[in-house]
Tab-separated table of C-alpha atoms and ligand atoms in Angstrom:
chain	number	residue	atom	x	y	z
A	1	UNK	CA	-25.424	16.484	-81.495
A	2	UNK	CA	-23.012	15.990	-78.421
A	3	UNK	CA	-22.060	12.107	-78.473
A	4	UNK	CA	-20.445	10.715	-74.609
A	5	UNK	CA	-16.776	11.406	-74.277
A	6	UNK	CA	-16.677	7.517	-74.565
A	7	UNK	CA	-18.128	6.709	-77.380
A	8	UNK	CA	-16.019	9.769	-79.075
A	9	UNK	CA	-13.063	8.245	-77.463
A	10	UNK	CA	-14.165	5.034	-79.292
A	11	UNK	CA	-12.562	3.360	-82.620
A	12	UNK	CA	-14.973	1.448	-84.781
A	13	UNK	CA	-14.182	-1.913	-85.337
A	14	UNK	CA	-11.680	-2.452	-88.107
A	15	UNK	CA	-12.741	-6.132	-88.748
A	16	UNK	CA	-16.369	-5.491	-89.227
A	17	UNK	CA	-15.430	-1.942	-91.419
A	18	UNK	CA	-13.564	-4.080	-93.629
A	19	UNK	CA	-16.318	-6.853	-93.935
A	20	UNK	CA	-18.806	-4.063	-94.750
A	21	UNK	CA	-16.224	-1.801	-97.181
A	22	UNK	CA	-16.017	-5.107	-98.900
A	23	UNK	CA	-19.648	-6.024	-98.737
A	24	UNK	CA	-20.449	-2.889	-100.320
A	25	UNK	CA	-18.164	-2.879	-103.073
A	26	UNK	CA	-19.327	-6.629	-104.038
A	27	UNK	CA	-23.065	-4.814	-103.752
A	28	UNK	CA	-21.789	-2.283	-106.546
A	29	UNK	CA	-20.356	-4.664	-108.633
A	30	UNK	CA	-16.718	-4.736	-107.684
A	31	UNK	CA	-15.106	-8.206	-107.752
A	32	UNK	CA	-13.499	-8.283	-104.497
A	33	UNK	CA	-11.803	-11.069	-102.865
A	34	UNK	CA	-12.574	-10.375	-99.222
A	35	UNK	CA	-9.881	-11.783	-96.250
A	36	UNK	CA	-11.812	-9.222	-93.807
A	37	UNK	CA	-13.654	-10.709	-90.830
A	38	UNK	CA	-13.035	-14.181	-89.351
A	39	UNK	CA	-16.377	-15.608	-90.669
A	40	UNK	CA	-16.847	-19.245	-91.783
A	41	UNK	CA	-17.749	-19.450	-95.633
A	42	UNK	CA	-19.255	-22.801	-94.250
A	43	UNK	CA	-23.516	-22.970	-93.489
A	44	UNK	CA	-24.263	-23.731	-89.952
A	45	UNK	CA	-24.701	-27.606	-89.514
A	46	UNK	CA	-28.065	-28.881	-90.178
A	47	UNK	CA	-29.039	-30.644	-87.436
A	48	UNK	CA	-28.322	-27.227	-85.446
A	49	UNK	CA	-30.571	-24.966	-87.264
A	50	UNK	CA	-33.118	-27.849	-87.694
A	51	UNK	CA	-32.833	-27.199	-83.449
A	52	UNK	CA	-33.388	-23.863	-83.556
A	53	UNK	CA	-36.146	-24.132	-86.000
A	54	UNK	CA	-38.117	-26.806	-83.827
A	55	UNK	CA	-37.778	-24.077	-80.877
A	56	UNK	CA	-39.421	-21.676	-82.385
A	57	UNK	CA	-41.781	-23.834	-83.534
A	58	UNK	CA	-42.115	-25.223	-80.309
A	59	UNK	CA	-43.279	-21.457	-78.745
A	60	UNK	CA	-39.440	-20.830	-77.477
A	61	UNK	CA	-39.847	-17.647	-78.047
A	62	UNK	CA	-39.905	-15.623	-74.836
A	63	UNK	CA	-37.339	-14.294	-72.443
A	64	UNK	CA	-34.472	-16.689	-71.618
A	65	UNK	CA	-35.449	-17.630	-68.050
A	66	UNK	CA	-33.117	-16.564	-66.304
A	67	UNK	CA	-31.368	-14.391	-68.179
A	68	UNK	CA	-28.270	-16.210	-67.842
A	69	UNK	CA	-29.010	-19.255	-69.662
A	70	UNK	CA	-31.607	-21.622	-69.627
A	71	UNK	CA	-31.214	-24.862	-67.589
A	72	UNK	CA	-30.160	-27.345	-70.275
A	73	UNK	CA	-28.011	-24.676	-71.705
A	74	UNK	CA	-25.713	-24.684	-69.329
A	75	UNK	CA	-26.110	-28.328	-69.050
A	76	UNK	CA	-24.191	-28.592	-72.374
A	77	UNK	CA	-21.684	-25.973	-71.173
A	78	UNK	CA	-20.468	-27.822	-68.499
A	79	UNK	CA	-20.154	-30.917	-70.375
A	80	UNK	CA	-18.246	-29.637	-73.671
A	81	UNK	CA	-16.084	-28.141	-70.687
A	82	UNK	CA	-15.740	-31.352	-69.152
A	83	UNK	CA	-15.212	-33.201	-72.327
A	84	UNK	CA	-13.059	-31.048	-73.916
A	85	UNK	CA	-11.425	-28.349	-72.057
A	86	UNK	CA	-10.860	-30.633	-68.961
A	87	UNK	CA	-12.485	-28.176	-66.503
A	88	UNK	CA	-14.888	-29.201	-64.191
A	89	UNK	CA	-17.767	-26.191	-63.702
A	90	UNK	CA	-21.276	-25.808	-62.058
A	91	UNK	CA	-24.167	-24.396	-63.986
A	92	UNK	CA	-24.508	-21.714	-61.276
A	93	UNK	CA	-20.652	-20.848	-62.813
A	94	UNK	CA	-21.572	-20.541	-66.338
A	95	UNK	CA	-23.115	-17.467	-68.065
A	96	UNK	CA	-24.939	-17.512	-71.797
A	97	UNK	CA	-24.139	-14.372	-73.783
A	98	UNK	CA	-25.696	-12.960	-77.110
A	99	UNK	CA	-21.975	-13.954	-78.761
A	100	UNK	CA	-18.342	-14.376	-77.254
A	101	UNK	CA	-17.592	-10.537	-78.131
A	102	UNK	CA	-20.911	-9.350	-75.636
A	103	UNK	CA	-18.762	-12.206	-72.785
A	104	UNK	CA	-15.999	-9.999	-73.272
A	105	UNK	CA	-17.821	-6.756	-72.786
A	106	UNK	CA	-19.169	-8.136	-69.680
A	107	UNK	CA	-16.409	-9.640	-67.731
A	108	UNK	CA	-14.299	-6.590	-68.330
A	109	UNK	CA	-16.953	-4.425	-67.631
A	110	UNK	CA	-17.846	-6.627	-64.241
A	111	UNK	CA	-13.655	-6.333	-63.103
A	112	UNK	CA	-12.378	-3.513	-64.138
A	113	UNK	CA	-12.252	0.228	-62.641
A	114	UNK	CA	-10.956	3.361	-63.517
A	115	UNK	CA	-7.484	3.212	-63.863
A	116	UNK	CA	-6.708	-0.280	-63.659
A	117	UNK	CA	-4.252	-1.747	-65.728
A	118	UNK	CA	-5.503	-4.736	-68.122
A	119	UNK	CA	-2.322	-6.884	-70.134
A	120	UNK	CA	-3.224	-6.838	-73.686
A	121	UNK	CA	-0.511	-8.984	-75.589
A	122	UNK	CA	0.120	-7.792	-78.788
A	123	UNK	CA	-0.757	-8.489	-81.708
A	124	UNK	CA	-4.435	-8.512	-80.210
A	125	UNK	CA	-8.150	-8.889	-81.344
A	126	UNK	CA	-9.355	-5.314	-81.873
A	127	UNK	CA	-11.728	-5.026	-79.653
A	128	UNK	CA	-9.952	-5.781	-76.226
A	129	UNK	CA	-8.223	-2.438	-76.078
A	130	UNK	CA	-11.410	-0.752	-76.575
A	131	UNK	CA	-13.883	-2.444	-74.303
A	132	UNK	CA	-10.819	-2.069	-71.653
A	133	UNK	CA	-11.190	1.824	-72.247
A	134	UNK	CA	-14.784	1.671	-72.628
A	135	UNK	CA	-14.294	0.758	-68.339
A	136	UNK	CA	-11.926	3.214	-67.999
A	137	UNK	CA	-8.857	0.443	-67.589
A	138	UNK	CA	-5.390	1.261	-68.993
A	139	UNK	CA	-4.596	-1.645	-71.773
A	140	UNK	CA	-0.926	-2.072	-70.881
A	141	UNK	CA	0.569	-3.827	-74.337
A	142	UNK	CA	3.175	-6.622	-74.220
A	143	UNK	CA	4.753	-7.075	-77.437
A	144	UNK	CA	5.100	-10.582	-78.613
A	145	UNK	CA	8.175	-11.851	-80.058
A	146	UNK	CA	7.509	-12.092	-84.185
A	147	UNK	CA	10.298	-14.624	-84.687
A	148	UNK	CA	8.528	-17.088	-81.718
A	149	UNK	CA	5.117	-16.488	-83.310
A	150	UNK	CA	4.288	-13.251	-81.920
A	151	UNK	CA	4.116	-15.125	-78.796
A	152	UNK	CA	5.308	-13.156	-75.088
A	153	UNK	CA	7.103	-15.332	-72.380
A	154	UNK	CA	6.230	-15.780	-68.821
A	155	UNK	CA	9.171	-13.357	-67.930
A	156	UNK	CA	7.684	-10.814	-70.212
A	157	UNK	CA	4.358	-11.181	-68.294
A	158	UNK	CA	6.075	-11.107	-65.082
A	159	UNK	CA	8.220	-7.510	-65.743
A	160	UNK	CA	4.424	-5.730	-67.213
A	161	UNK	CA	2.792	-6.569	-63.829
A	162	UNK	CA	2.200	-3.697	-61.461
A	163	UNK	CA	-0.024	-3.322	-58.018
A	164	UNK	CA	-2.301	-1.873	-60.502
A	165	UNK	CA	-2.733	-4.733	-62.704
A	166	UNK	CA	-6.510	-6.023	-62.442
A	167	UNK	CA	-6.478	-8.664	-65.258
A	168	UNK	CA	-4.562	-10.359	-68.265
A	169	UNK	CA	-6.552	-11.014	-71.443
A	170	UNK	CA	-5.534	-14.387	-73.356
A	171	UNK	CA	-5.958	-15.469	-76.456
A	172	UNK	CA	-5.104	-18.765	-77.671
A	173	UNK	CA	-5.920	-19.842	-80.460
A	174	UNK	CA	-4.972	-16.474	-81.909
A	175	UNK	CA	-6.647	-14.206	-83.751
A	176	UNK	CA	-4.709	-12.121	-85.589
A	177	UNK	CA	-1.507	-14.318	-84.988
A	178	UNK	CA	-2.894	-17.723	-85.783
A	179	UNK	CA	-0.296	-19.292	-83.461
A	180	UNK	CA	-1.345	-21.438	-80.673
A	181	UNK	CA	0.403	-21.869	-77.150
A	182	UNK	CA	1.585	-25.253	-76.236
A	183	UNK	CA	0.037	-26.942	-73.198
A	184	UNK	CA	3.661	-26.230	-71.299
A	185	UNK	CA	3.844	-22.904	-72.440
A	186	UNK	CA	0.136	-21.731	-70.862
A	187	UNK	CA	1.672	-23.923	-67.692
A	188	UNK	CA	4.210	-21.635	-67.276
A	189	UNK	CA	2.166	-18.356	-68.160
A	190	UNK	CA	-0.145	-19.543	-65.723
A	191	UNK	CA	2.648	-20.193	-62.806
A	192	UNK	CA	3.187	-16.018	-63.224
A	193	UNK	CA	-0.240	-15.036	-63.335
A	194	UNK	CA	-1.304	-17.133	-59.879
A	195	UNK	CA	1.634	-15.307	-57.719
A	196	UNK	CA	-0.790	-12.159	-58.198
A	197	UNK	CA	-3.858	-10.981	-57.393
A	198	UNK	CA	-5.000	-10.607	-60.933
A	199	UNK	CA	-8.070	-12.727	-63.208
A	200	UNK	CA	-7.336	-13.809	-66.731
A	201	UNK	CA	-9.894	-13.585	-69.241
A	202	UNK	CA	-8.967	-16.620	-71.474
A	203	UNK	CA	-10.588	-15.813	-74.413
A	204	UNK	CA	-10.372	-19.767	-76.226
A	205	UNK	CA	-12.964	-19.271	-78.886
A	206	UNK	CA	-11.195	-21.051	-81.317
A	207	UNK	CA	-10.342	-24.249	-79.553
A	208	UNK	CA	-11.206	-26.672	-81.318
A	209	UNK	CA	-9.998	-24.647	-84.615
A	210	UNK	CA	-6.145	-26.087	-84.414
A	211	UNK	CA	-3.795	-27.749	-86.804
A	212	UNK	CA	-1.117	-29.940	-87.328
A	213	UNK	CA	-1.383	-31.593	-84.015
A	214	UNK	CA	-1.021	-28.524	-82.319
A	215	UNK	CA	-1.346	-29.124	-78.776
A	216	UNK	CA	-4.038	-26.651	-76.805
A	217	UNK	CA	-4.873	-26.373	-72.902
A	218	UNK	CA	-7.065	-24.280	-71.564
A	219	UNK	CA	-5.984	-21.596	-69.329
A	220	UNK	CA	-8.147	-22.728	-65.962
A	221	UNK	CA	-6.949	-26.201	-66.736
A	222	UNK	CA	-3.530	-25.790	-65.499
A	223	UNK	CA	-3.799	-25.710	-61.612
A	224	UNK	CA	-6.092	-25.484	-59.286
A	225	UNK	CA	-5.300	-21.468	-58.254
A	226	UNK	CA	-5.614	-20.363	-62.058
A	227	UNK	CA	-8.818	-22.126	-62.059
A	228	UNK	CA	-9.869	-19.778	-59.540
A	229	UNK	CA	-8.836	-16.680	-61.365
A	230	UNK	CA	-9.872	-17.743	-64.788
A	231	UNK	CA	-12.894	-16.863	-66.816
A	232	UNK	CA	-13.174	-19.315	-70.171
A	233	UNK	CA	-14.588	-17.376	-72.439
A	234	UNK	CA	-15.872	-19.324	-75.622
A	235	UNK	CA	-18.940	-19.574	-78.244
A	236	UNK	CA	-20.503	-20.772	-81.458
A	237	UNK	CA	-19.007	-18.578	-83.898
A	238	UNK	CA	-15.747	-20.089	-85.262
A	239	UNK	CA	-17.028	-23.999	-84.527
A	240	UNK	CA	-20.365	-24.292	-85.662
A	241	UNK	CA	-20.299	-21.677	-88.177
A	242	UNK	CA	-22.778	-19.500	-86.023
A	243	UNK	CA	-21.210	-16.189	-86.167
A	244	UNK	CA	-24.467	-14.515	-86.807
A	245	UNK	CA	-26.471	-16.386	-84.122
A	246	UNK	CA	-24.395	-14.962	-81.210
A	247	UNK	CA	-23.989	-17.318	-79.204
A	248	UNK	CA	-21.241	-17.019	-76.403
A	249	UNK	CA	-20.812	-18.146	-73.128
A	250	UNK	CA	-18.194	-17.681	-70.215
A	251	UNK	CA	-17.640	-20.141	-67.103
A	252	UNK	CA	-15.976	-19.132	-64.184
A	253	UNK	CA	-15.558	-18.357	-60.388
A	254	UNK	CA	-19.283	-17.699	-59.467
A	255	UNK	CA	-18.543	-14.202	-57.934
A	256	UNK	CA	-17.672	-12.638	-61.139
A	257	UNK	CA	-20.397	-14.650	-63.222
A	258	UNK	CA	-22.999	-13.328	-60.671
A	259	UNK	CA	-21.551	-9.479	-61.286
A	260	UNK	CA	-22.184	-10.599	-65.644
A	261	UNK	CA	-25.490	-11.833	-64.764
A	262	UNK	CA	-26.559	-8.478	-63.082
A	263	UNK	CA	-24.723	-6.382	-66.327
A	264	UNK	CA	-26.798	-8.534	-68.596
A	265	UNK	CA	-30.143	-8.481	-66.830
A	266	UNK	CA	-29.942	-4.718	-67.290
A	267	UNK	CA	-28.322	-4.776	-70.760
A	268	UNK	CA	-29.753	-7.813	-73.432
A	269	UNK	CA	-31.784	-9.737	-71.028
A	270	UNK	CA	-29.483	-13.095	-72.283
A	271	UNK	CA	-29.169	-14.557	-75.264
A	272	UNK	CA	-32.030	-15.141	-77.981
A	273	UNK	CA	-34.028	-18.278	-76.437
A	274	UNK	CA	-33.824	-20.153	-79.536
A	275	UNK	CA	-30.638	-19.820	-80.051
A	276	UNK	CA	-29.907	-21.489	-77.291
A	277	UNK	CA	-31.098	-24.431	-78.303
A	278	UNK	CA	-29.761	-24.293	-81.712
A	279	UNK	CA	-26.606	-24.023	-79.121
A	280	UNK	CA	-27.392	-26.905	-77.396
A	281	UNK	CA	-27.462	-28.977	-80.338
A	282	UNK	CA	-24.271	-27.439	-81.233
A	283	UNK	CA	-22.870	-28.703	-78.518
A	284	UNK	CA	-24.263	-32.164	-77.377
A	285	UNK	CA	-25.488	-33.196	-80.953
A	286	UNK	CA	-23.005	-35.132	-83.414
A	287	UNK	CA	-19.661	-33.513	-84.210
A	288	UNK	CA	-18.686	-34.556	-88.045
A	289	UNK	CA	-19.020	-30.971	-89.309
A	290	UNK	CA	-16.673	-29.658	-86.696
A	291	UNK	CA	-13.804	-31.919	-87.685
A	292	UNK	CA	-14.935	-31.413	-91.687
A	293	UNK	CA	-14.433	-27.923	-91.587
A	294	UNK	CA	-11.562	-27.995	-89.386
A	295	UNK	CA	-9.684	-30.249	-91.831
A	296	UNK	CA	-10.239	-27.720	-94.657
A	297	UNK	CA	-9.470	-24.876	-92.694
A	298	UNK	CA	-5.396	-26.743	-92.031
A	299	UNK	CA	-5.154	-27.235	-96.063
A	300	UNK	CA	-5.751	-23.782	-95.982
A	301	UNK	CA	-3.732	-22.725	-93.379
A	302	UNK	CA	-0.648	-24.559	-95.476
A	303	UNK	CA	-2.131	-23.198	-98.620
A	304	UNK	CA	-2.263	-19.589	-97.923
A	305	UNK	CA	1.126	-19.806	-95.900
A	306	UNK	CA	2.992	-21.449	-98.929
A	307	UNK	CA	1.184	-18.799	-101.220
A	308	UNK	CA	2.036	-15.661	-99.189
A	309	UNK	CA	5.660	-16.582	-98.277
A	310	UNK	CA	6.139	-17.104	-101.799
A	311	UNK	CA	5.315	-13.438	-102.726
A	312	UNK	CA	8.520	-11.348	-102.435
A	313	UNK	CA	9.068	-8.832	-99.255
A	314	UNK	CA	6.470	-10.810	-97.378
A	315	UNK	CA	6.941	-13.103	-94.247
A	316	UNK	CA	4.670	-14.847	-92.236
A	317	UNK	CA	4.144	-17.861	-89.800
A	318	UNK	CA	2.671	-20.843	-90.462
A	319	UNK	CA	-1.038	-21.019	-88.825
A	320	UNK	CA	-1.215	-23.316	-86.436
A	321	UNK	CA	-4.560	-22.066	-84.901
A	322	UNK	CA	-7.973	-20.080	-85.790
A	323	UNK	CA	-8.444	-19.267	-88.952
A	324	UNK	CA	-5.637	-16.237	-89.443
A	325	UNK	CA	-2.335	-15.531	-91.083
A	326	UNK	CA	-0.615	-12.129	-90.132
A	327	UNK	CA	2.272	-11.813	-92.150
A	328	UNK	CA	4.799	-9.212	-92.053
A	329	UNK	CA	4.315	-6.670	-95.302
A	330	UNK	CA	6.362	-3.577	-94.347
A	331	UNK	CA	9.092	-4.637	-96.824
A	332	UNK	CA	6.889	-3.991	-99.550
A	333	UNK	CA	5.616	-0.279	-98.331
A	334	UNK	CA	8.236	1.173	-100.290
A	335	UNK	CA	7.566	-0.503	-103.710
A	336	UNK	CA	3.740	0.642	-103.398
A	337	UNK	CA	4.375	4.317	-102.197
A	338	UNK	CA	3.057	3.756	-98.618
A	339	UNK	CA	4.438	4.198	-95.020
A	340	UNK	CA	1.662	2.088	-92.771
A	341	UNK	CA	-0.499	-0.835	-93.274
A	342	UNK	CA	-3.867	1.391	-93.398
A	343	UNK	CA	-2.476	2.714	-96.277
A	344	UNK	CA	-1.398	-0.808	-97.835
A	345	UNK	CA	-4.258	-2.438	-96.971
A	346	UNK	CA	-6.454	0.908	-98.632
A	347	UNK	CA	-4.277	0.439	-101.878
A	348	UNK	CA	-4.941	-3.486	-102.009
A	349	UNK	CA	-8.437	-2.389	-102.222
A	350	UNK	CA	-8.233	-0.038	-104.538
A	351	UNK	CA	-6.212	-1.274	-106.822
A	352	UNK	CA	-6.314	-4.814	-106.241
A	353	UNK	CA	-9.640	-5.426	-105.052
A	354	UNK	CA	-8.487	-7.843	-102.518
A	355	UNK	CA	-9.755	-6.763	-98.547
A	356	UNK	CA	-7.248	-7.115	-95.541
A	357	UNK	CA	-7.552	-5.424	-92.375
A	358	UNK	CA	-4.283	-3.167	-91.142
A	359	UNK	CA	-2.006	-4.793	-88.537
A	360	UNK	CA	-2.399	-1.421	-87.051
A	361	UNK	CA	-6.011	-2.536	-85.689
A	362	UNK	CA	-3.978	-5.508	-84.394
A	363	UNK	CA	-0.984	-3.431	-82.523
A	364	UNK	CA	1.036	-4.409	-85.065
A	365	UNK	CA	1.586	-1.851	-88.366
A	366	UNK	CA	4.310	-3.959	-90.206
A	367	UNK	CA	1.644	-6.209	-90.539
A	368	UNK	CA	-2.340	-6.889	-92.421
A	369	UNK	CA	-4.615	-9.672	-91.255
A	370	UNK	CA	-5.728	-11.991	-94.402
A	371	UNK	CA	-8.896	-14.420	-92.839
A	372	UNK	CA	-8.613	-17.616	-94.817
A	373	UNK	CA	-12.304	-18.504	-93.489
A	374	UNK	CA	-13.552	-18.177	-97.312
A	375	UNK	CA	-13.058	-20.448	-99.933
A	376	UNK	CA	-9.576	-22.299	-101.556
A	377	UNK	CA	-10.650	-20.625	-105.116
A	378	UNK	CA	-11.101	-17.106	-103.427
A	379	UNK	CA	-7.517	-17.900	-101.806
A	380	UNK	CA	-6.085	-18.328	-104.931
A	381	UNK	CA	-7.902	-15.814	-106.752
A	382	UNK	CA	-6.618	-13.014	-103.612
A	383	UNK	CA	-3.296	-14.150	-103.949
A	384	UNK	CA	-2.810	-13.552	-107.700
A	385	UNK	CA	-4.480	-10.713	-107.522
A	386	UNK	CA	-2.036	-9.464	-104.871
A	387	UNK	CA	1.273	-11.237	-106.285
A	388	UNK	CA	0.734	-9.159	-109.500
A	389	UNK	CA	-0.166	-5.961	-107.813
A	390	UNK	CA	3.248	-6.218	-105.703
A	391	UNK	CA	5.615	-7.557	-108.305
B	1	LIG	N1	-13.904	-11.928	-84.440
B	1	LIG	C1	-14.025	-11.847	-85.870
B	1	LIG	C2	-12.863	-11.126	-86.465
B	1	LIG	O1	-11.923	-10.785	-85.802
B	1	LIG	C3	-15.337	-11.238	-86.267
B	1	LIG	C4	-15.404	-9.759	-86.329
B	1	LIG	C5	-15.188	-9.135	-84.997
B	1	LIG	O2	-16.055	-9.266	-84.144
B	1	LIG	O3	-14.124	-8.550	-84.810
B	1	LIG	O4	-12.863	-10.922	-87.651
């Protein structure tokens, strides 16, 4: 059967083929000790699906009217925005999505044409180079500095912008890096970005997911002109422990939410009504589990940090954001027999039964991506497993 030149053009996800290579093997019997997708081991907060499950009880179970997001919905967008982010939005700017990965689709799909030019920094989450294809953009990749975190500098940024550049996509929180940009540093990313004509999709999904005191502003929140070319892109997922309700939304300059809204009316129809609620809850209801799971998350950040450094040939940042550590493993290719982290990360598998996805999926091949989202025990249990394997 002849597929579209895009999709053929198309990688699969390497987080979610991971998750599933390691889901299987667990199916057949295999111990593994799975570091694959960025999935709290954590349940969703009661009170949230208790929310959900009222809705539905309730008869919620029709089209979201409108397809954007239903009134109260937004409601509690704008005010964890206002709360939290420090950004000040209208419903009418704010756009529901069925997950923060379907935002992504659509805002790059709403502002970018053929041959456009979209600044990926690198390492980056898989899927931005892909959607930016998927519109026919040029991902343009600006290589962070490992020994600052992986992190670029506004000079960097400055030197990778053309008249062709349409759009910068940032992460912070990061996911693979787990570093975090400090509120000065995003100032003076920012002060580049408004001298052009170009939008940044600040992807901040894992805001609230930071540690150590690690300071966090959001992009639109530095001055008023970024505000205006800033989409804040955020969801469920990583704070609630909702990655499988999909539950995204993005808020914005109304112009380019408008251009989403049309995508989405002729792609999902919005986000699953009850769901909303459930998000709603999330979002207005009380916050305990956030900070509970947060708290475990930083002893594991420390934990897996102090276990992984330890391990000869490998190097790595502390985490001081999302749930991620990305350490540098090319020193041990050699010992194992291979030249790339697909092949490392295949022969952890095999032989160790321990799932990491390749830093090449990141940008990055000296690197693998452990996700310390699952439990101190499996940690520990990984970490032998791997410790032995490379000594
Ligand atoms: N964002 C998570 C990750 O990077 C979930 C999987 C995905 O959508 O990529 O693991």
């Amino acid at each position: 059967m002849k597929l579209s030149e895009r999709v053929e053009a198309l990688a699969e996800s390497a987080t979610l083929a991971v998750t599933a290579k390691a889901a299987q093997l667990k199916a057949e019997g295999v111990d593994v000790v799975s570091y694959g997708a960025g999935e709290p081991d954590f349940d969703t907060p009661d009170n949230i699906k208790q929310a959900a499950i009222r809705a539905i009880n309730e008869g919620q179970t029709k089209y979201s009217k409108p397809a954007t997001g239903i009134a109260p919905v937004k409601a509690a967008v704008c005010e964890k925005l206002a709360r939290e982010n420090d950004l000040s939005y209208e419903p009418s700017q704010v756009i529901v999505t069925s997950g923060g990965k379907m935002a992504c689709y659509l805002a790059i799909q709403a502002l970018v044409n053929p041959g456009d030019e979209v600044i990926i920094p690198v390492p980056y989450w898989v899927s931005y180079p892909e959607m930016v294809k998927l519109a026919g953009g040029v991902p343009v990749f600006l290589n962070g500095d490992e020994n600052d975190s992986f992190k670029f500098s506004p000079a960097m940024l400055e030197s990778a912008i053309t008249p062709r550049t349409r759009m910068l996509i940032f992460n912070s929180p990061s996911n693979p890096g787990g570093f975090t940009y400090h509120p000065h540093e995003v100032d003076a990313i920012a002060d580049v970005v408004t001298k052009h004509d170009i939008v940044t999709l600040s992807d901040e999904i894992y805001d609230r997911l930071r540690y150590e005191g690690q300071g966090f502003k959001s992009f639109a929140a530095t001055n008023a002109k970024a505000y205006e070319q800033t989409l804040t892109l955020i969801g469920a997922s990583k704070t609630y422990s909702m990655t499988g309700w999909r539950a995204g939304y993005v808020a914005g300059p109304q112009s380019i939410v408008k251009a989403m809204a049309k995508l989405q009316s002729q792609s999902t129809s919005g986000a699953c009504t009850f769901v909303q609620h459930g998000l709603i809850e999330a979002l207005t209801g009380d916050q305990s589990a956030v900070e509970q799971m947060r708290s475990e998350f930083e002893k594991r950040a420390l934990h897996i940090h102090h276990r992984l450094t330890s391990i000869s040939g490998i190097s790595c940042n502390r985490p001081t954001g999302a749930f991620y550590v990305f350490p540098n493993v090319s020193r041990t290719y050699d010992k194992i027999g291979v030249t790339n982290s697909v092949d490392f990360s295949k022969a952890v598998l095999e032989k160790a039964h321990v799932a990491v996805v390749p830093g090449a999926a990141f940008g990055m091949d000296a690197c693998v991506r452990f996700s310390f989202a699952c439990s101190m025990e499996q940690i520990d249990k990984g970490l032998d497993r791997l410790a032995d394997f490379l000594a």
